XYZ file of C-alpha atoms in Angstrom:
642
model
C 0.000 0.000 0.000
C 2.594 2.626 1.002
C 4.786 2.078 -2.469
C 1.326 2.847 -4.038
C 0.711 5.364 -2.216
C 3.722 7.653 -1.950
C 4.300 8.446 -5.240
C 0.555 9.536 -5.909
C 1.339 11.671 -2.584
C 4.720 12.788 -4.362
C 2.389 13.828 -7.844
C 0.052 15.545 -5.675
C 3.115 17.795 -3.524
C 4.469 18.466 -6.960
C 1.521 19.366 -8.645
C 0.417 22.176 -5.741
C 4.106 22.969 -5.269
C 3.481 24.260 -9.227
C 0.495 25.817 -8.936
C 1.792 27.773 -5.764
C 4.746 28.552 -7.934
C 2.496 29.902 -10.880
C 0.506 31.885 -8.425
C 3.082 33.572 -6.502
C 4.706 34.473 -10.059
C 1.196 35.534 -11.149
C 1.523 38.653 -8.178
C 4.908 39.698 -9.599
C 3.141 41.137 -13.192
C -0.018 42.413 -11.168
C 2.203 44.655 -8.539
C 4.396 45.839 -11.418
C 1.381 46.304 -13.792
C -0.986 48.401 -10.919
C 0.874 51.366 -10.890
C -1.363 53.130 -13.220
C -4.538 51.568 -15.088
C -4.302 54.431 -17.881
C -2.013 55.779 -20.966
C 0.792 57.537 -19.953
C 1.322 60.857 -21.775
C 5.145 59.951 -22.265
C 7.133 59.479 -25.548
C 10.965 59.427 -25.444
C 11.997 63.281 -24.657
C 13.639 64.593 -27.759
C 15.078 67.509 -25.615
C 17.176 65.100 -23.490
C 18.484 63.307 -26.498
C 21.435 65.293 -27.339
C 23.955 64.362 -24.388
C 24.865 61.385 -22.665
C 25.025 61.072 -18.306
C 28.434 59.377 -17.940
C 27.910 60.022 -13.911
C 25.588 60.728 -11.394
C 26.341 61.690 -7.419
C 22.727 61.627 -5.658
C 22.391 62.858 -2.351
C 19.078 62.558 -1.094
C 17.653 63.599 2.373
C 14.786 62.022 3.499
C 12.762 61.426 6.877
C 10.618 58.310 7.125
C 6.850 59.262 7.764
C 7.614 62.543 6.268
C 6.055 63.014 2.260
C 9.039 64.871 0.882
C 12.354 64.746 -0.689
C 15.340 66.850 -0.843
C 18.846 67.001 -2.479
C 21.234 67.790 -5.293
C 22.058 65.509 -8.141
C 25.363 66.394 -9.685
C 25.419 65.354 -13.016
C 28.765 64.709 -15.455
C 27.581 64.779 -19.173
C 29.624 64.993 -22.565
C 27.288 66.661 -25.387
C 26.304 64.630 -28.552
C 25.298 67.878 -30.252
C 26.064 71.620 -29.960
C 24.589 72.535 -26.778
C 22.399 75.836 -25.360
C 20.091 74.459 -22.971
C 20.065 71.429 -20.592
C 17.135 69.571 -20.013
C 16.222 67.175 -17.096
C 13.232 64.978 -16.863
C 11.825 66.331 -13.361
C 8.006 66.323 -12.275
C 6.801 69.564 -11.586
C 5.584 69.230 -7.843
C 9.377 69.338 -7.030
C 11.155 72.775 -7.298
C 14.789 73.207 -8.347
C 15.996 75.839 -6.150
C 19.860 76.545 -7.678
C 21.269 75.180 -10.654
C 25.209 75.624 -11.178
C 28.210 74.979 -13.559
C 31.580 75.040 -12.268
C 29.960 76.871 -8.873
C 28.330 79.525 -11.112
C 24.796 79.597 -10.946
C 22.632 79.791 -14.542
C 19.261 80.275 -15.543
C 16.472 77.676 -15.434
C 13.231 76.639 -15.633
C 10.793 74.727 -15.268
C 7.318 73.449 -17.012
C 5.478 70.163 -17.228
C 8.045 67.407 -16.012
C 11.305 69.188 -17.336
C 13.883 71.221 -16.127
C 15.567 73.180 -18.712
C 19.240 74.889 -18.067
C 20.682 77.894 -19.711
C 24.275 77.033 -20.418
C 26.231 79.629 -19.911
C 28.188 79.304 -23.573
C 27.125 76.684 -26.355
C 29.057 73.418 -25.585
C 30.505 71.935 -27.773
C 30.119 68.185 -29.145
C 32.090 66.174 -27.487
C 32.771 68.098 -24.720
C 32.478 67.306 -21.172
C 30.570 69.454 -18.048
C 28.855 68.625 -14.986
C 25.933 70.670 -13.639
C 25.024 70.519 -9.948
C 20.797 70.771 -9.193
C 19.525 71.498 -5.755
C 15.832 70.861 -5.354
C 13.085 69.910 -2.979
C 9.113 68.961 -2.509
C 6.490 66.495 -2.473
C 6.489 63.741 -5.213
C 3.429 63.631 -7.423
C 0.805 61.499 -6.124
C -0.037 60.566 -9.301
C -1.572 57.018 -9.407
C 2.203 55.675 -10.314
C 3.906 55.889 -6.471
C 6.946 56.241 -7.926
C 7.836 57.206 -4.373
C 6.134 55.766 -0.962
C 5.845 57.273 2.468
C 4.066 54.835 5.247
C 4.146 52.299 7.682
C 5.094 48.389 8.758
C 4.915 46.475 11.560
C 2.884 46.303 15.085
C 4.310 49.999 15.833
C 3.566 51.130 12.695
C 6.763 51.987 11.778
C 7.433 54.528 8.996
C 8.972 53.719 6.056
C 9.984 55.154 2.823
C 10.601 53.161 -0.299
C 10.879 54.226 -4.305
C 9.963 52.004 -7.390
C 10.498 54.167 -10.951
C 9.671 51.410 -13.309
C 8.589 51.908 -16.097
C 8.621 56.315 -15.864
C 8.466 57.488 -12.297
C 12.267 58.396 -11.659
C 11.440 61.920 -12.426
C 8.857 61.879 -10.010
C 11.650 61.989 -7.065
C 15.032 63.318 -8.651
C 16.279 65.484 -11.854
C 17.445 62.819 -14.250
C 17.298 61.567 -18.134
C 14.420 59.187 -18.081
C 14.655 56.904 -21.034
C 16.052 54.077 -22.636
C 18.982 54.771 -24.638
C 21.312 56.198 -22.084
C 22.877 54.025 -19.540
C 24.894 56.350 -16.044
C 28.216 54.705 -16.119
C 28.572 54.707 -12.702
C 26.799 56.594 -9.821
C 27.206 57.445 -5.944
C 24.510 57.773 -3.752
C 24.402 59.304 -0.434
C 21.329 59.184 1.911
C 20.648 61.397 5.306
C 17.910 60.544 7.387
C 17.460 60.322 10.968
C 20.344 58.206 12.541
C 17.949 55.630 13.739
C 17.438 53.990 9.947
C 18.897 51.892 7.709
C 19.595 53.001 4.270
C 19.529 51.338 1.153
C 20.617 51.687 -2.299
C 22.088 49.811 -4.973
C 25.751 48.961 -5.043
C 28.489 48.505 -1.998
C 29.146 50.765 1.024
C 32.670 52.332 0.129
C 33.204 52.886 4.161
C 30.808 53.480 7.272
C 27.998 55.559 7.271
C 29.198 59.251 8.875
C 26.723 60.230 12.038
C 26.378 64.191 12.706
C 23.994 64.949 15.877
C 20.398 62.797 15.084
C 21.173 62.298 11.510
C 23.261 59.764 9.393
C 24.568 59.990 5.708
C 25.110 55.891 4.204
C 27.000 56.259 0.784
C 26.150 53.705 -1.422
C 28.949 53.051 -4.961
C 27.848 51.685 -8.120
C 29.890 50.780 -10.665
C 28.417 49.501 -13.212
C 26.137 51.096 -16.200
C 22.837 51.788 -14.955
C 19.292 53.256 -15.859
C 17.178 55.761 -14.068
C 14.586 53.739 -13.772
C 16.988 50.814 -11.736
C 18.202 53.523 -9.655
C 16.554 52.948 -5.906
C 16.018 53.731 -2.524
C 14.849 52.957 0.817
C 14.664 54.042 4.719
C 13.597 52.348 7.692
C 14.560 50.277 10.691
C 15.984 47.583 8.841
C 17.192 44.238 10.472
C 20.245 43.281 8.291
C 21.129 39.450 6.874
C 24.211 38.338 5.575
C 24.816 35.296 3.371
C 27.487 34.557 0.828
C 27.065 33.317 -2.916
C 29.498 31.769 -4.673
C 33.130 30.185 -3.501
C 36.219 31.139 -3.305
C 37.551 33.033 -4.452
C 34.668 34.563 -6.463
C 32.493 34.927 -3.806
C 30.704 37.805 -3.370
C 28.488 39.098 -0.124
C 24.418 38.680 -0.308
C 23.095 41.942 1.877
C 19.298 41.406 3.056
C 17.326 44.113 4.621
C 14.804 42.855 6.519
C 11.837 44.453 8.468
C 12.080 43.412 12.024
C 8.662 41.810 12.444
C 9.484 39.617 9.349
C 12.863 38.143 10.734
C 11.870 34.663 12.087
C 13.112 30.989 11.177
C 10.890 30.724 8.218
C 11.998 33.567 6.761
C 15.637 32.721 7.318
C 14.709 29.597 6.033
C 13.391 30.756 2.700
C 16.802 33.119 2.312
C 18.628 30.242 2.099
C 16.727 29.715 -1.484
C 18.860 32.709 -2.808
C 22.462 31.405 -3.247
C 21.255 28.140 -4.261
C 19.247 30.202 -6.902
C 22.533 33.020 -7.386
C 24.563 29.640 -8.259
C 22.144 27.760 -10.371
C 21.667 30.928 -12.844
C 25.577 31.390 -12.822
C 25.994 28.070 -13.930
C 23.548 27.746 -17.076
C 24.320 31.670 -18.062
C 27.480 32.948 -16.516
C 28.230 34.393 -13.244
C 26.432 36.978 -11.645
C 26.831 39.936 -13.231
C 27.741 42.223 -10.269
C 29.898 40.035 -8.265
C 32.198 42.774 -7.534
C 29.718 44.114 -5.232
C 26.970 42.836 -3.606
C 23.538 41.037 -4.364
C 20.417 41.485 -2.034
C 16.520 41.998 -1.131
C 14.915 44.831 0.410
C 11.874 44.230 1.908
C 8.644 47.093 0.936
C 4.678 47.515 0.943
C 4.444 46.918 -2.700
C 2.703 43.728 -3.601
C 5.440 41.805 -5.227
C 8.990 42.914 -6.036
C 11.368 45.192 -8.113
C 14.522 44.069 -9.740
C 16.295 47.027 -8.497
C 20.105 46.593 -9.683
C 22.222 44.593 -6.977
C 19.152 44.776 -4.550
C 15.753 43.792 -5.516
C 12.685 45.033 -3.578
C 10.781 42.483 -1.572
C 7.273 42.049 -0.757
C 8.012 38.587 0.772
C 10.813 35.804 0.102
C 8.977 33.314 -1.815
C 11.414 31.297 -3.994
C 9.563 32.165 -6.979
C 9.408 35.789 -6.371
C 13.014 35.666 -5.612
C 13.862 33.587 -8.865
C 12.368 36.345 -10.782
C 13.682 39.492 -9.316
C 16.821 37.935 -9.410
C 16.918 36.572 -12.874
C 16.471 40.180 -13.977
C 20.163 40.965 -12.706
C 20.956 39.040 -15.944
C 17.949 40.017 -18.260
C 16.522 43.275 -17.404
C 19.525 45.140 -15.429
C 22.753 43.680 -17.372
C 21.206 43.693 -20.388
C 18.115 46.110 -20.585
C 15.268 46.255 -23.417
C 16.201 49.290 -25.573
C 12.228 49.898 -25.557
C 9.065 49.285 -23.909
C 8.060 47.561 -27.039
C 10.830 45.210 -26.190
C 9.660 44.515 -22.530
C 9.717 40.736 -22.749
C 13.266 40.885 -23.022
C 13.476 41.586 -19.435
C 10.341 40.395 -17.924
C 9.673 36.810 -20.316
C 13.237 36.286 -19.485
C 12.149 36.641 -15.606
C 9.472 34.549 -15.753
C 10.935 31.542 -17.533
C 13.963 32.020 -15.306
C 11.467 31.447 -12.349
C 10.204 28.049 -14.165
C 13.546 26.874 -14.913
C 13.731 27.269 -10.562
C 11.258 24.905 -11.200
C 12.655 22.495 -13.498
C 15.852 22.390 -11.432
C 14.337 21.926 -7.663
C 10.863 20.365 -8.225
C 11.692 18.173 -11.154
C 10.029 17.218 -14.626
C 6.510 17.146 -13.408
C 6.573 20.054 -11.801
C 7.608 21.649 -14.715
C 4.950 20.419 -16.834
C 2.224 21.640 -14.477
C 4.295 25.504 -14.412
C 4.065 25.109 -18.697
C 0.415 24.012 -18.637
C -0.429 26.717 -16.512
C 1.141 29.275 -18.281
C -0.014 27.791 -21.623
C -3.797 27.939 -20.383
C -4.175 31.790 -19.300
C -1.812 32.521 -22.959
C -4.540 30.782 -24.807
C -7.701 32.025 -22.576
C -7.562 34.944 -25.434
C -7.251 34.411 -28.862
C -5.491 37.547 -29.672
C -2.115 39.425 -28.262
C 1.130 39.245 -29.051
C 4.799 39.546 -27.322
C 6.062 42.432 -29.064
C 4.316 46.044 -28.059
C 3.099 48.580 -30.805
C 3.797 52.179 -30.538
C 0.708 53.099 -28.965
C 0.610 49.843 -26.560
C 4.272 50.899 -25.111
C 2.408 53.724 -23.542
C -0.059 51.602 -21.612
C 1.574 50.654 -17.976
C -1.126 47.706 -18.142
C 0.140 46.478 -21.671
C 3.502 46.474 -20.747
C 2.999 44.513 -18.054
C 0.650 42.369 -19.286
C 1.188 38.951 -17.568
C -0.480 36.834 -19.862
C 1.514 38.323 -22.887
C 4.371 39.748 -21.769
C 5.214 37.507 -18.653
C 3.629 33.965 -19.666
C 3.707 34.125 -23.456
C 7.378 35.346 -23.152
C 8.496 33.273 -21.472
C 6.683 30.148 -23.077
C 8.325 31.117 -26.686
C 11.496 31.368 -24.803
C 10.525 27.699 -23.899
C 9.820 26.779 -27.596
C 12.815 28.597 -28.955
C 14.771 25.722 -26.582
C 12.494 23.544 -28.115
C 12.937 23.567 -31.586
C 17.029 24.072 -31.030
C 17.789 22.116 -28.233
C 19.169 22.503 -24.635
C 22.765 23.458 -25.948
C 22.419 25.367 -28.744
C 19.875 27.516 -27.256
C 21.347 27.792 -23.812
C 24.753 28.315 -26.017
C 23.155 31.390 -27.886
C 21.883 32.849 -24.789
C 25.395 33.007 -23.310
C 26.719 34.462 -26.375
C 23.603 37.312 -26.287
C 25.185 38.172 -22.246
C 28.554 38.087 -23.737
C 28.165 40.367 -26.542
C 30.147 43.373 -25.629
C 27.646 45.542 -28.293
C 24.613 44.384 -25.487
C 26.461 43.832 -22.250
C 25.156 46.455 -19.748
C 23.803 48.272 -22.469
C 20.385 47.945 -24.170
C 18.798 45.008 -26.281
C 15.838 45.061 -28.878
C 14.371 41.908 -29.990
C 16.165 41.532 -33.085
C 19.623 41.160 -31.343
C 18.329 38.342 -29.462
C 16.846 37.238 -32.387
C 20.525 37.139 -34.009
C 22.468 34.992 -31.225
C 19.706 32.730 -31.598
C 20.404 32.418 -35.483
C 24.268 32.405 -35.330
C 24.316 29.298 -33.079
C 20.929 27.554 -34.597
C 22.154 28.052 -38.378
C 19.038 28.673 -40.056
C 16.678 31.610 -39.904
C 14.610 32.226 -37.111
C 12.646 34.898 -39.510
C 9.680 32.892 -39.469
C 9.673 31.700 -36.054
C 9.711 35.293 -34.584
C 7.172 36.567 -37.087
C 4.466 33.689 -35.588
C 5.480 33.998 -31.901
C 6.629 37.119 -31.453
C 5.551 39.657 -33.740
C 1.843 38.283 -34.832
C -0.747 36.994 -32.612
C -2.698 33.738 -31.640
C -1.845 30.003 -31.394
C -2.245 26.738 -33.092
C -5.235 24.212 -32.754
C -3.682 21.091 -34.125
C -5.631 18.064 -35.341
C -3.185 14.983 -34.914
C -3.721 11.843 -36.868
C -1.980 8.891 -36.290
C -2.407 5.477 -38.109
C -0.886 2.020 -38.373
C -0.189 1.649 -42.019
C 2.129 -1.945 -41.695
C 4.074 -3.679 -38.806
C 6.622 -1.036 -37.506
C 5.416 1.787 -39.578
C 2.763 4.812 -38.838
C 1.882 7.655 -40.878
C 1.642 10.949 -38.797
C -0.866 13.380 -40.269
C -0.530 17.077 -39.304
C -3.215 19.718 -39.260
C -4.236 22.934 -37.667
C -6.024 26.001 -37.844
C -5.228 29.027 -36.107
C -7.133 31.326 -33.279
C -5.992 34.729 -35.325
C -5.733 35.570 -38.703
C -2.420 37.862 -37.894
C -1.018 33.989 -38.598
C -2.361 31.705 -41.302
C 0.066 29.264 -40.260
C 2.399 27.880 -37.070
C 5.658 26.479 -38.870
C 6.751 24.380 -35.302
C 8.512 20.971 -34.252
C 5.331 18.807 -33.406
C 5.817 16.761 -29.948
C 3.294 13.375 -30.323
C 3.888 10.196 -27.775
C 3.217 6.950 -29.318
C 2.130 4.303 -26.801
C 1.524 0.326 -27.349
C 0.055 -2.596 -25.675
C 2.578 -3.886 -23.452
C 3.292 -0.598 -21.829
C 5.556 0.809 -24.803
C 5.756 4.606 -25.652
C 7.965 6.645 -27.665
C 7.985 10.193 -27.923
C 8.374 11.752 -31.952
C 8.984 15.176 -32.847
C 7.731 15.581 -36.475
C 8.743 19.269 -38.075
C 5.466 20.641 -39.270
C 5.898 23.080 -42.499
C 2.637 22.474 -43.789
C -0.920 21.978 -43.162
C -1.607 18.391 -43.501
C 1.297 17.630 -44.357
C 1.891 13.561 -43.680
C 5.123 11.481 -41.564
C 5.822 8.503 -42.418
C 7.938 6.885 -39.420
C 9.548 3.351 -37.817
C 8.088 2.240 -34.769
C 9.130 -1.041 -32.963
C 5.637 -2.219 -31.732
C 1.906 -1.642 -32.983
C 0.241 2.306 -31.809
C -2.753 1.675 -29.492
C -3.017 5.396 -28.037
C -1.283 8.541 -29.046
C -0.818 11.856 -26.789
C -0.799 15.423 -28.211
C 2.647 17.295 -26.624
C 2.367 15.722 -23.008
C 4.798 17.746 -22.067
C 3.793 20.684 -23.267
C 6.147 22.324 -25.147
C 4.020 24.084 -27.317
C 1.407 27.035 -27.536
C -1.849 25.666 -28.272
C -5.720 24.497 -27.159
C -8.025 22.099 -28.303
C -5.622 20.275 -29.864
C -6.268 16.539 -30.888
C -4.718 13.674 -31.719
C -6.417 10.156 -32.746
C -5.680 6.834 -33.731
C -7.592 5.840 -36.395
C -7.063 2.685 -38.714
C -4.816 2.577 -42.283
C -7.388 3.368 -44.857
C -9.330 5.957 -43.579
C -8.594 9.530 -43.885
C -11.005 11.696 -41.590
C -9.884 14.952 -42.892
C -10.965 14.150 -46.154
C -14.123 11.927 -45.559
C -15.666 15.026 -43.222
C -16.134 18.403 -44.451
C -18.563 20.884 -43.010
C -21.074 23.522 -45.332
C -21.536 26.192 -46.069
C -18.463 28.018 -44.040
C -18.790 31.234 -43.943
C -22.188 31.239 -42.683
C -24.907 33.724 -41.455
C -27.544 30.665 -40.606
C -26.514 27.136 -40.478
C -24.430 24.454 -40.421
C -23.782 21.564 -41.719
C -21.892 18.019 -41.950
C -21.177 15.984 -45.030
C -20.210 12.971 -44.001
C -19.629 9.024 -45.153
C -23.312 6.344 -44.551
C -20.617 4.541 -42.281
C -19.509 6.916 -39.589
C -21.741 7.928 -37.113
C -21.537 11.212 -35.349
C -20.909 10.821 -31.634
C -20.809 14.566 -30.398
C -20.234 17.765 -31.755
C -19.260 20.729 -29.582
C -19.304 24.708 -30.584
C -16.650 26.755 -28.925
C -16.004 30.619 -29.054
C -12.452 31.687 -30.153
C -11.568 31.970 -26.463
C -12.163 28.970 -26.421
C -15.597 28.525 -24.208
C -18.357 26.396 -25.180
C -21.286 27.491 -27.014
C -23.008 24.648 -27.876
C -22.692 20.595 -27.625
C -25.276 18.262 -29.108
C -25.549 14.123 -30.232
C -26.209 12.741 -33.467
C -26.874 15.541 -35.367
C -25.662 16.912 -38.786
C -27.089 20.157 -39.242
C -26.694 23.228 -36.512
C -28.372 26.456 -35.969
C -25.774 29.076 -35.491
C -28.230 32.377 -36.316
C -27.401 33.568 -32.221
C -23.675 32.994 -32.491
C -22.102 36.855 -32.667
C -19.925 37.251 -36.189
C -16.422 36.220 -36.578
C -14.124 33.187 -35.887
C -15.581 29.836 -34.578
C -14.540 25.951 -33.689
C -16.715 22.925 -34.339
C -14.968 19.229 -32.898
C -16.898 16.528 -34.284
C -16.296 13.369 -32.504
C -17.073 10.385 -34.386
C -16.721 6.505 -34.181
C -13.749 7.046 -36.595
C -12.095 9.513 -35.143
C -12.259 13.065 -34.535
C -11.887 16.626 -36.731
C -11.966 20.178 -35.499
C -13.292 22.588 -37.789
C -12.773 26.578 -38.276
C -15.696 28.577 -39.629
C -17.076 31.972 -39.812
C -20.267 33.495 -38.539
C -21.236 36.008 -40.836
């Protein structure tokens, strides 16, 4: 009894374990997608495009429980054009009070969101200055929270926190808020009452200095950066140490930790994070900011922020922590060079997180994290990876977790698919590597590229289904016995969107025979219908579609049927398109079992018995499925209602 039972008990820990897993992932997208439900009024500032930050020093003074921010932001440019006028990205609740140039004060001023400088002298191309900005107020309260003032804990302890993805830096500090300009290195100095912890992103070059009540932490980073990875936070932080790595690469792990949270779970759960630091490090390369420190800070915000060199916490799920942390590598190393392009960081995230899963839970568990993500991609027919113009406006679009999240990261998952474990894992260590990308900005067609260089062959068509275009595949799978170790394999589908007439994929089908055989086939589908004719060692008595799910799809079927008959030809269904009815021509021999309506989403409309002739007058216009089950076999049908 107990050898029977434990490994149902082991399916059934696996098999929450993965839906946990999904779930907690599912929070990431919703926290990072809630900080504004409407179209932000933002395209890439053309007046900030003519120099490039080479370094920032940030000194910030802040009191928890206290809604306001002060500092200066000394800024070291070099001008890509002749120069008049300086202009900052800076919201217009907070008020430069002195702008200066070698310690001479100029001109400024200010309108909606930008601070604009009047050089003293046109500068010159090529030529290097730094301007110093002092300034001070309350950060919009704008529906983004760019920057946070409240409370944790039984004492309700203040706490101040900032978050700028995707545009809220200028919402608490002067800066160029984009992404095509990457601070080569920064130092960031924070005063607040002496009682606080401070936290930013790099290493702490030497103690923090105490003067009466308050205390000023500096904070280096050395490494290109943008705004929008640029953080803070302030509050009575309980601090962890670990280690990641050996020696003698290894490199500190710095966790800030609100007291209230520090108990033996929690402790428990940051042991996940090395374990996680060195499993990334050995499928991609080590961690890309070794040289200084790696970490969590816990906030309020209701999942996390990949902050560079110290992500932002809600809670220390491994899941959550996979994902923050696989941004180090895709999303803060190597950034998306547009919103369009957000998949880059955050599909990269997310199938980061279910490689956690592959690793530590095991196969099965890894099916169940795939099936889940393959069932919200495919709950809409529409939507695709790569953003529009307009749609890389839209906070909620570009953090759209079935799209940008889940389908990401599941044609990351194919793309390993149809090239293999090494070739793919091989191209995405050469797309780290590539000293054009490295801590620098990536579009989709450089990824695209490594992929191609190591795979041989064009990915052109590939990208233009998955990526670019929208929808999925509904395949119909037929599988027949045509002589003693040989079965034909006959490939159809039809598609949920007409962005994509046709899914040109690597077609997983498991084979399975009487005395417990089975024998998994890939068959390269390049055509509709198109026909396979392959060995196998023992007689088919069942056939799977893609068990293990590997690809996009739903609905999909796949039959055994006998040699000589050919469902796809012997059923055909009239007239299509259709305003009124519908119906079945069909062979005096095969009987009609069921036939089931669904929407294009994929619910069901309609399901009757024995019937060959439908009303469809109430379905609303456009793109249908019919699956007619029958004592032959079974055939899905596309039609439209007119």
């Amino acid at each position: 009894m107990k050898k029977q039972l434990l490994p149902f008990l082991f399916f059934c820990f696996v098999a929450v374990n993965a839906q946990d897993s999904y779930l907690e992932t599912s929070k990431i997208a919703a926290s990072e997608k809630s900080f504004a439900k409407k179209k932000i009024n933002l395209e890439v500032n053309s007046n900030t495009q003519n120099y490039d930050i080479t370094y920032h020093k940030l000194e910030f003074n802040v009191t928890p429980g206290i809604y306001f921010i002060s500092g200066k932001i000394t800024t070291t440019y070099t001008a890509l054009a002749n120069m008049t006028t300086l202009t900052f990205d800076l919201s217009n609740t907070l008020i430069a009070s002195s702008v200066k140039i070698n310690n001479v004060a100029l001109a400024f001023t200010q309108n909606t969101n930008e601070l604009i400088i009047t050089l003293p002298t046109t500068q010159l191309t090529g030529s290097q200055a730094t301007v110093e900005v002092v300034y001070s107020g309350a950060p919009p309260q704008n529906g983004f929270f760019a920057f946070t003032s409240t409370i944790h804990g039984p004492s309700n302890t203040p706490v101040i926190y900032t978050l700028s993805e995707p545009f809220g830096a200028r919402d608490w500090w002067p800066c160029k808020q984009d992404l095509n300009d990457k601070i080569n290195n920064i130092d960031v100095y924070i005063t607040a009452p002496s009682q606080y912890v401070s936290v930013s992103n790099g290493v702490e070059p030497e103690a923090p200095v105490i003067i009466g009540n308050l205390k000023t932490t500096h904070f280096r980073h050395n490494y290109p950066i943008p705004a929008y990875l640029i953080c803070m936070a302030v509050t009575n932080y309980t601090i962890i140490n670990q280690t990641a790595g050996t020696a003698p690469n290894a490199y500190p792990i710095v966790n800030y930790i609100y007291p209230e949270s520090d108990n033996s779970s929690l402790r428990t759960q940051l042991l996940q994070t090395p374990l996680l630091l060195n499993y990334f490090s050995t499928l991609f390369e080590n961690y890309p900011f070794a040289n200084e420190k790696y970490g969590h800070a816990q906030f309020g915000w209701g999942g996390g922020m990949e902050h560079t060199t110290v992500s932002f916490m809600v809670n220390f799920g491994r899941q959550l922590i996979a994902h923050e942390m696989a941004h180090q590598w895709f999303g803060d190393k190597i950034t998306c060079g547009t919103w369009k392009d957000i998949w880059l960081n955050e599909g990269f995230a997310t199938y980061l997180a279910a490689l956690a899963v592959e690793n530590f839970d095991g196969p099965a568990a890894f099916v169940t994290e795939k099936a889940n993500m393959i069932g919200l991609i495919t709950s809409s027919a529409n939507g695709a990876v790569y953003l529009t113009d307009a749609e890389a406006l839209i906070v909620d679009r570009i953090f759209d977790y079935r799209l940008t999240y889940n389908k990401g990261a599941m044609v990351l998952h194919m793309l390993r698919f149809k090239l293999g474990d090494a070739l793919f894992f091989q191209g995405l260590r050469n797309y780290l590597a590539d000293s054009n990308l490295a801590f620098k900005y990536a579009v989709t067609t450089d990824l695209k590229s490594h992929l191609e260089d190591v795979y041989g062959s064009s990915l052109t068509e590939f990208f233009n289904d998955w990526v670019y275009n929208q929808g999925y595949p509904i395949y119909n799978v037929i599988v027949q016995n045509t002589s003693p170790g040989q079965v034909r394999i006959t490939v159809s589908q039809t598609t949920s969107h007409p962005s994509v007439p046709f899914f040109e994929m690597p077609v997983p089908v498991r084979l399975l025979g009487a005395n417990g055989q089975s024998q998994d086939m890939v068959v390269n589908n390049t055509v509709n219908g198109e026909q396979f004719n392959i060995s196998v060692p023992f007689t088919i008595i069942g056939v799977q579609f893609d068990p293990t799910k590997n690809i996009i799809s739903r609905m999909s079927m796949a039959t055994l049927e006998n040699e000589n008959f050919n469902i796809d030809t012997a059923i055909q269904i009239f007239p299509n398109p259709s305003s009124s009815t519908i119906s079945v021509s069909i062979p005096e021999n095969i009987e009609i079992e069921n036939a089931t309506f669904y929407s294009v989403q994929g619910q069901k409309i309609m399901e009757t018995k024995s019937q060959k002739t439908w009303d469809i007058a109430a379905f609303s216009s456009g793109i249908h499925f019919l699956t007619i089950q029958t004592n032959k076999g079974t055939k899905q049908f596309k039609f439209i209602k007119e």
